[in-house]
Structure formats: structure tokens, C-alpha cells
PDB file of C-alpha atoms in Angstrom:
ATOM      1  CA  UNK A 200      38.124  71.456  79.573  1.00 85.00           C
ATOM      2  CA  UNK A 201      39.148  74.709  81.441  1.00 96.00           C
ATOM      3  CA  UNK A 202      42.772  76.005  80.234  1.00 98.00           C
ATOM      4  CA  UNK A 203      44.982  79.174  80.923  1.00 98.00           C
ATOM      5  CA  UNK A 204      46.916  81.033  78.094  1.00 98.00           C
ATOM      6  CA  UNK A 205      50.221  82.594  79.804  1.00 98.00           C
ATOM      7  CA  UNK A 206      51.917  85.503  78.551  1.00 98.00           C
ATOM      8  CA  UNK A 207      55.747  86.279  78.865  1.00 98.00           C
ATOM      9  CA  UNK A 208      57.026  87.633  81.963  1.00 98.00           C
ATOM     10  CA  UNK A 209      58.042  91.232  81.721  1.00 98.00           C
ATOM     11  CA  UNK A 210      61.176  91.082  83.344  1.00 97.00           C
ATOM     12  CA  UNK A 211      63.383  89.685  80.914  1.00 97.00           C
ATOM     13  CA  UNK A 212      63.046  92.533  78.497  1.00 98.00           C
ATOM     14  CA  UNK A 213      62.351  95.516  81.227  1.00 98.00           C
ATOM     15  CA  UNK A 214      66.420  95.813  81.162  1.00 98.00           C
ATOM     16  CA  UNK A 215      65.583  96.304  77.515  1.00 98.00           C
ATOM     17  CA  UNK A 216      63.512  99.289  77.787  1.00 98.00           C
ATOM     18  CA  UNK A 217      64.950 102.845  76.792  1.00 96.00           C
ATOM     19  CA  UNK A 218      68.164 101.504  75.795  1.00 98.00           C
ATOM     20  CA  UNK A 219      69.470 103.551  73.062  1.00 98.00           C
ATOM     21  CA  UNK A 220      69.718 102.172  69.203  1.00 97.00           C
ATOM     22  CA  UNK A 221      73.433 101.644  69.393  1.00 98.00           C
ATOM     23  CA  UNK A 222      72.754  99.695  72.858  1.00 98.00           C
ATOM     24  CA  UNK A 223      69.910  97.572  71.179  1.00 98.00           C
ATOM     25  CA  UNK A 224      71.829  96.793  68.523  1.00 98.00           C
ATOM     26  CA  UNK A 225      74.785  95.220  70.534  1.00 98.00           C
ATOM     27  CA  UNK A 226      71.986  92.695  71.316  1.00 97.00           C
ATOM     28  CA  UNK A 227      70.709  91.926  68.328  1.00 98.00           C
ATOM     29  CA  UNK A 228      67.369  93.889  69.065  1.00 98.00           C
ATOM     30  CA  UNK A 229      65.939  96.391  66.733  1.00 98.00           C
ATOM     31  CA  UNK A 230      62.985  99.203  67.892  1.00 98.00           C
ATOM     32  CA  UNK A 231      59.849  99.506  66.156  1.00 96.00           C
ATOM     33  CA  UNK A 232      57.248 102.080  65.917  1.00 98.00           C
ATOM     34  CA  UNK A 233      54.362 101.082  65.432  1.00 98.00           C
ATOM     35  CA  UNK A 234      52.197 102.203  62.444  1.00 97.00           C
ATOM     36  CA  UNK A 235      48.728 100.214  62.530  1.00 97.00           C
ATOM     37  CA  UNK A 236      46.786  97.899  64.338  1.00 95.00           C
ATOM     38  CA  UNK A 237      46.591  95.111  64.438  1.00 94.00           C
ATOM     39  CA  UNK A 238      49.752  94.408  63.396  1.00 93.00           C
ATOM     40  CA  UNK A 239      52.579  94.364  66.206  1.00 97.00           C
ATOM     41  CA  UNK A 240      51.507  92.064  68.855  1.00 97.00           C
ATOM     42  CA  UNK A 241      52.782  92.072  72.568  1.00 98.00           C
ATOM     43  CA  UNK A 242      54.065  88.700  73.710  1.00 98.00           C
ATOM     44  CA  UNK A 243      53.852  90.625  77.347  1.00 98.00           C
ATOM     45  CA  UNK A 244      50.455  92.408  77.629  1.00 98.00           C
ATOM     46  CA  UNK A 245      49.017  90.304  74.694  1.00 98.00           C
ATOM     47  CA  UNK A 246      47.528  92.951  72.599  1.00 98.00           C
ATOM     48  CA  UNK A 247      48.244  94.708  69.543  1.00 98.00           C
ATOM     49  CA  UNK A 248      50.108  98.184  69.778  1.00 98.00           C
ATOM     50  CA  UNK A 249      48.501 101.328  68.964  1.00 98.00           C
ATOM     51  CA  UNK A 250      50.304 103.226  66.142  1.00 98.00           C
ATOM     52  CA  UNK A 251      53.009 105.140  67.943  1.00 98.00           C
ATOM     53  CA  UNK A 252      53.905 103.405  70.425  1.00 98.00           C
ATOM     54  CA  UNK A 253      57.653 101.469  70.142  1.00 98.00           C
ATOM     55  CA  UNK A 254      58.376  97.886  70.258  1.00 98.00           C
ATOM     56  CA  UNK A 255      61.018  96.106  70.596  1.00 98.00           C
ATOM     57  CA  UNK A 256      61.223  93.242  67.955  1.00 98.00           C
ATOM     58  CA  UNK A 257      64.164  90.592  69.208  1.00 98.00           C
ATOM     59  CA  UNK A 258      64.969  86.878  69.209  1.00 97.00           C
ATOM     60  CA  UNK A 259      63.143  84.416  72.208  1.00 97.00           C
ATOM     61  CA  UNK A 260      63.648  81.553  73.019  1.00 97.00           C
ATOM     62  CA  UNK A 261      60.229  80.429  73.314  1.00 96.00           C
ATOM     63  CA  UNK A 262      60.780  76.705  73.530  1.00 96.00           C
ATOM     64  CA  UNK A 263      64.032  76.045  75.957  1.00 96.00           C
ATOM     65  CA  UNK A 264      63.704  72.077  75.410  1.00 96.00           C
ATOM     66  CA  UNK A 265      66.104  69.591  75.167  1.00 95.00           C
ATOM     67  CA  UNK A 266      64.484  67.855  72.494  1.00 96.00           C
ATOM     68  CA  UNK A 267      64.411  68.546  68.476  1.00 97.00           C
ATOM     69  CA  UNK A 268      61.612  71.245  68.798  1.00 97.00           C
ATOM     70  CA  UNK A 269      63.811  73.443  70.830  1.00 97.00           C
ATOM     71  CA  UNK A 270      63.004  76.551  69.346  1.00 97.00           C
ATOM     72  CA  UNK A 271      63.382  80.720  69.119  1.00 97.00           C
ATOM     73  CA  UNK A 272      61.664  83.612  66.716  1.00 96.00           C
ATOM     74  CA  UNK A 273      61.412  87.225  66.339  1.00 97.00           C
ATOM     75  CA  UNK A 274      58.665  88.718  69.149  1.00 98.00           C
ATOM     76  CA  UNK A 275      57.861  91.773  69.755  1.00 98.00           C
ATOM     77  CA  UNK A 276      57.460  93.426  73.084  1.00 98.00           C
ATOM     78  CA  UNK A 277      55.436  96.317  73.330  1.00 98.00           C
ATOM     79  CA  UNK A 278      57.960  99.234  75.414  1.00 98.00           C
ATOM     80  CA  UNK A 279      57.118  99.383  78.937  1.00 96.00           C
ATOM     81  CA  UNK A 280      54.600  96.224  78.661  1.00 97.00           C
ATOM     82  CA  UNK A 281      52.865  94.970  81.451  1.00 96.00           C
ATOM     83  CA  UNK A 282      52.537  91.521  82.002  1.00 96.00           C
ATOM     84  CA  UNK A 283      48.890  90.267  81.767  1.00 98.00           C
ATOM     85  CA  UNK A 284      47.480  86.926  83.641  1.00 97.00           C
ATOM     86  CA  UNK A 285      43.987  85.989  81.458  1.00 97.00           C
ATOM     87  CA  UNK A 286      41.328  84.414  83.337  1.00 98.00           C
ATOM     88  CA  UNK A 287      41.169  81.033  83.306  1.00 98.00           C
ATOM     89  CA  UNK A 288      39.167  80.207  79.605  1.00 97.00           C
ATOM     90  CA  UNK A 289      39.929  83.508  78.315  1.00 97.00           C
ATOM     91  CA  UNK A 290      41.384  84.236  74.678  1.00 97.00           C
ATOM     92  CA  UNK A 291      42.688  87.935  74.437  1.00 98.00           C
ATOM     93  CA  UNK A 292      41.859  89.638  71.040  1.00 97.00           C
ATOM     94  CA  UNK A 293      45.206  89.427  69.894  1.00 97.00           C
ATOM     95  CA  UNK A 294      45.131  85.673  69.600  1.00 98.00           C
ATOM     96  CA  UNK A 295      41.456  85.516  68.024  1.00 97.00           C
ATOM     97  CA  UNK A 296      41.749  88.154  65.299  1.00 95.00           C
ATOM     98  CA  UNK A 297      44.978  86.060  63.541  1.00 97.00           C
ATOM     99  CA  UNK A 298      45.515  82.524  61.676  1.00 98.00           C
ATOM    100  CA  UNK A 299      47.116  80.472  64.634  1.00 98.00           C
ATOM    101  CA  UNK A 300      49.260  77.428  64.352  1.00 98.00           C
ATOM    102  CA  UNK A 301      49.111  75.521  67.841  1.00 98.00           C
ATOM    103  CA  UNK A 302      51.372  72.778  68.580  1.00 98.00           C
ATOM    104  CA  UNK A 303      50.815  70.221  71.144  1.00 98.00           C
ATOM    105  CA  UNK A 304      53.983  69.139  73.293  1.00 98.00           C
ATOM    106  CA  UNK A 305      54.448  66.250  75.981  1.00 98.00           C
ATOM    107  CA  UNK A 306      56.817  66.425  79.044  1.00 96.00           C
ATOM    108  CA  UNK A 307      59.810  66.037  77.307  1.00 96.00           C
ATOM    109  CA  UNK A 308      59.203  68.228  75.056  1.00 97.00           C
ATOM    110  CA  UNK A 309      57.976  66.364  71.822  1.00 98.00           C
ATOM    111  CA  UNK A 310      55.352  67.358  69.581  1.00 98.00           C
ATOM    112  CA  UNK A 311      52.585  65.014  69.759  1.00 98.00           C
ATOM    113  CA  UNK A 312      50.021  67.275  67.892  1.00 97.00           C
ATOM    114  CA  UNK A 313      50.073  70.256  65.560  1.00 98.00           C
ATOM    115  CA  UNK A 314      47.039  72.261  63.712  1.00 97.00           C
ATOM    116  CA  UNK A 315      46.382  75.457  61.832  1.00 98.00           C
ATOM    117  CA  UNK A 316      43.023  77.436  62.795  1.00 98.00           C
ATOM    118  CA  UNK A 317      41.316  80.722  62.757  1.00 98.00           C
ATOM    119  CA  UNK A 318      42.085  82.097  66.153  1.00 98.00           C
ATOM    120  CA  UNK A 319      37.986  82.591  66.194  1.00 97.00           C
ATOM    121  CA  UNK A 320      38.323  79.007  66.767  1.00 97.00           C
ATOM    122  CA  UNK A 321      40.544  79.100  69.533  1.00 98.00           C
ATOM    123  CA  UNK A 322      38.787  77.278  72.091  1.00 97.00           C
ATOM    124  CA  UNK A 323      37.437  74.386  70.653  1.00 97.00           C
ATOM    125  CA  UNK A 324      40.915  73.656  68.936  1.00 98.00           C
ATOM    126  CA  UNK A 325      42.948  73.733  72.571  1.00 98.00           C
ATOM    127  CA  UNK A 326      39.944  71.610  74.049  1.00 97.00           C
ATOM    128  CA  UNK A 327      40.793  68.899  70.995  1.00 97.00           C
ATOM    129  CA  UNK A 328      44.558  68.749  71.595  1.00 98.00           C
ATOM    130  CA  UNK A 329      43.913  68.519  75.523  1.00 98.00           C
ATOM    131  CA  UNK A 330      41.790  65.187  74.942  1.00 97.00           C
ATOM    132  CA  UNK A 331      45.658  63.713  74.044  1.00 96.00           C
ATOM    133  CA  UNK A 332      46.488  62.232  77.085  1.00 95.00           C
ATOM    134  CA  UNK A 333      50.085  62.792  76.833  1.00 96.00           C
ATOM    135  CA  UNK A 334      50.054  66.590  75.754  1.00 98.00           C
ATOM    136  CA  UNK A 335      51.011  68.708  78.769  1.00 98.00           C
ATOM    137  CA  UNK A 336      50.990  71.822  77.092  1.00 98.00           C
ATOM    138  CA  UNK A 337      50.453  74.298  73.846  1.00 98.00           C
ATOM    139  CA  UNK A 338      52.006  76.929  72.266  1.00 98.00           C
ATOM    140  CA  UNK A 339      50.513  79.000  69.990  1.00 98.00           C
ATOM    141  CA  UNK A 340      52.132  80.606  67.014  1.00 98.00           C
ATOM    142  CA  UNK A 341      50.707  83.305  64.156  1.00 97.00           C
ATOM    143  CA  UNK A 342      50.656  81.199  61.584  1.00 96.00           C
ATOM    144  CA  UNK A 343      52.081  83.126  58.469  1.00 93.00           C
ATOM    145  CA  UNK A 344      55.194  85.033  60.213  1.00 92.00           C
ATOM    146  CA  UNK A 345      55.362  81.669  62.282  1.00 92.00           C
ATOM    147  CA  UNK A 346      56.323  83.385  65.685  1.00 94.00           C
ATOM    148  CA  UNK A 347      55.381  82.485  69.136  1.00 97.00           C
ATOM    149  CA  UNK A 348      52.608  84.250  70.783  1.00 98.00           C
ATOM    150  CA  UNK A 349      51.727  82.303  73.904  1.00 98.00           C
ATOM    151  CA  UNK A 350      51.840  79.255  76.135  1.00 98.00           C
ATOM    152  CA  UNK A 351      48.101  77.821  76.750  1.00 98.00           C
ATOM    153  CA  UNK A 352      48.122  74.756  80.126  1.00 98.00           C
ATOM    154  CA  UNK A 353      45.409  73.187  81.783  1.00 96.00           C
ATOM    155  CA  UNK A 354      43.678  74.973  84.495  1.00 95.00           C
TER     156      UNK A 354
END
């Protein structure tokens, strides 16, 4: 089954970008530096940041459902990101080197399915929760810290 993992648009957060601390901080978003990788993963150009370069780590909205699940977390978006658009079937390094909890939803956004894997694993698990005939679409979480890291749909 061929499937698509979306990142976050940029242009939320691009009005975001070179704000000062005090600025950030009216918004209830802090800036990181980066010290290792991996470590500090880009919901925007999923990859990790290289030490050095600044993040900003802020609250998303990641699931805008009216339904129980309705959900936000702490992301970070690398400074500057570009957006990426991965190739149909294609898992970006970010997602495979982590412990990934995905989470099946239908159209009204319910969770019909939910698993924890080794993002080495990846494929085979979003091929599984596809064969549910009622889930229309994943998200993916890092397991541990819990937040979102992508969308995954049917291609």
C-alpha cells in the first residue's frame, strides 16, 4: 500500500522566526540551541538539527478535531525551516532512528487503531493500520516525549 508522510507547513511559524526572546515569550514559545544530534527534530524539514542551529520549541495543535482526541504538544521547528514534501513511500531519517507511537484516526476524527514500534519498522506498521477500512489517516508521535512528528495518508 503506497502512503505519503506530510510535514508541517512552514508558514505558520515563519512570523516566528527572529523574533526576539521577550517577543517569543509573549507567545508562549521558547528558543533552543541545539547541542546534539539527533535530538531536536524539525516538524517542518523533518530532520534533526545540527548542534548550533536554534529552534523554536512551542505548543501545536497537531490534531484540530472535534472529537475527544483533539490534541496539541511541544514541537520544535528548526529556525528558518523549509518545508519538505517526501516521495510517495519515503520515511525521512528522523522518523526511523526513534521509538514511534502511530495512531490510526477515521473521518471524524476517532482513533480506531494505536501501536508503538521502532521507527525501523515504519513501513510495514502504516501498511497494517491502512488494511482498517475505516482509518483515513495516521499520525505519528516519538513515543517517549509523546509529541507529534508527522501526518502519514494514502497515496
Amino acid at each position: 500500500m503506497s502512503f505519503r508522510i506530510t510535514a508541517l507547513p512552514v508558514e505558520p511559524f515563519a512570523p516566528l522566526f527572529g523574533l526576539s526572546e521577550a517577543e517569543l515569550a509573549k507567545q508562549g514559545v521558547v528558543r533552543h540551541t541545539a547541542d546534539k544530534t539527533p535530538g531536536f527534530p524539525c516538524r517542518v524539514s523533518l530532520r534533526d538539527a545540527e548542534p548550533g542551529e536554534t529552534l523554536l520549541l512551542l505548543n501545536f495543535e497537531h490534531l484540530p478535531v472535534d472529537s475527544p482526541y483533539r490534541s496539541s504538544h511541544a514541537i520544535y521547528v528548526i529556525e528558518n525551516a523549509r518545508q519538505v514534501h517526501p516521495k510517495v513511500n519515503d520515511v525521512p531519517e528522523v522518523l526511523r532512528r526513534r521509538l514511534l507511537s502511530i495512531r490510526g484516526f477515521d473521518a471524524s476524527g476517532m482513533m480506531k487503531g494505536a501501536d508503538v514500534i521502532d521507527g525501523k519498522a515504519l513501513e510495514s506498521a502504516i501498511e497494517a493500520m491502512f488494511t482498517h477500512p475505516d482509518i483515513q489517516y495516521l499520525h505519528i508521535h516519538n513515543a517517549k516525549p509523546g509529541c507529534y512528528a508527522a501526518r502519514v495518508l494514502r497515496a
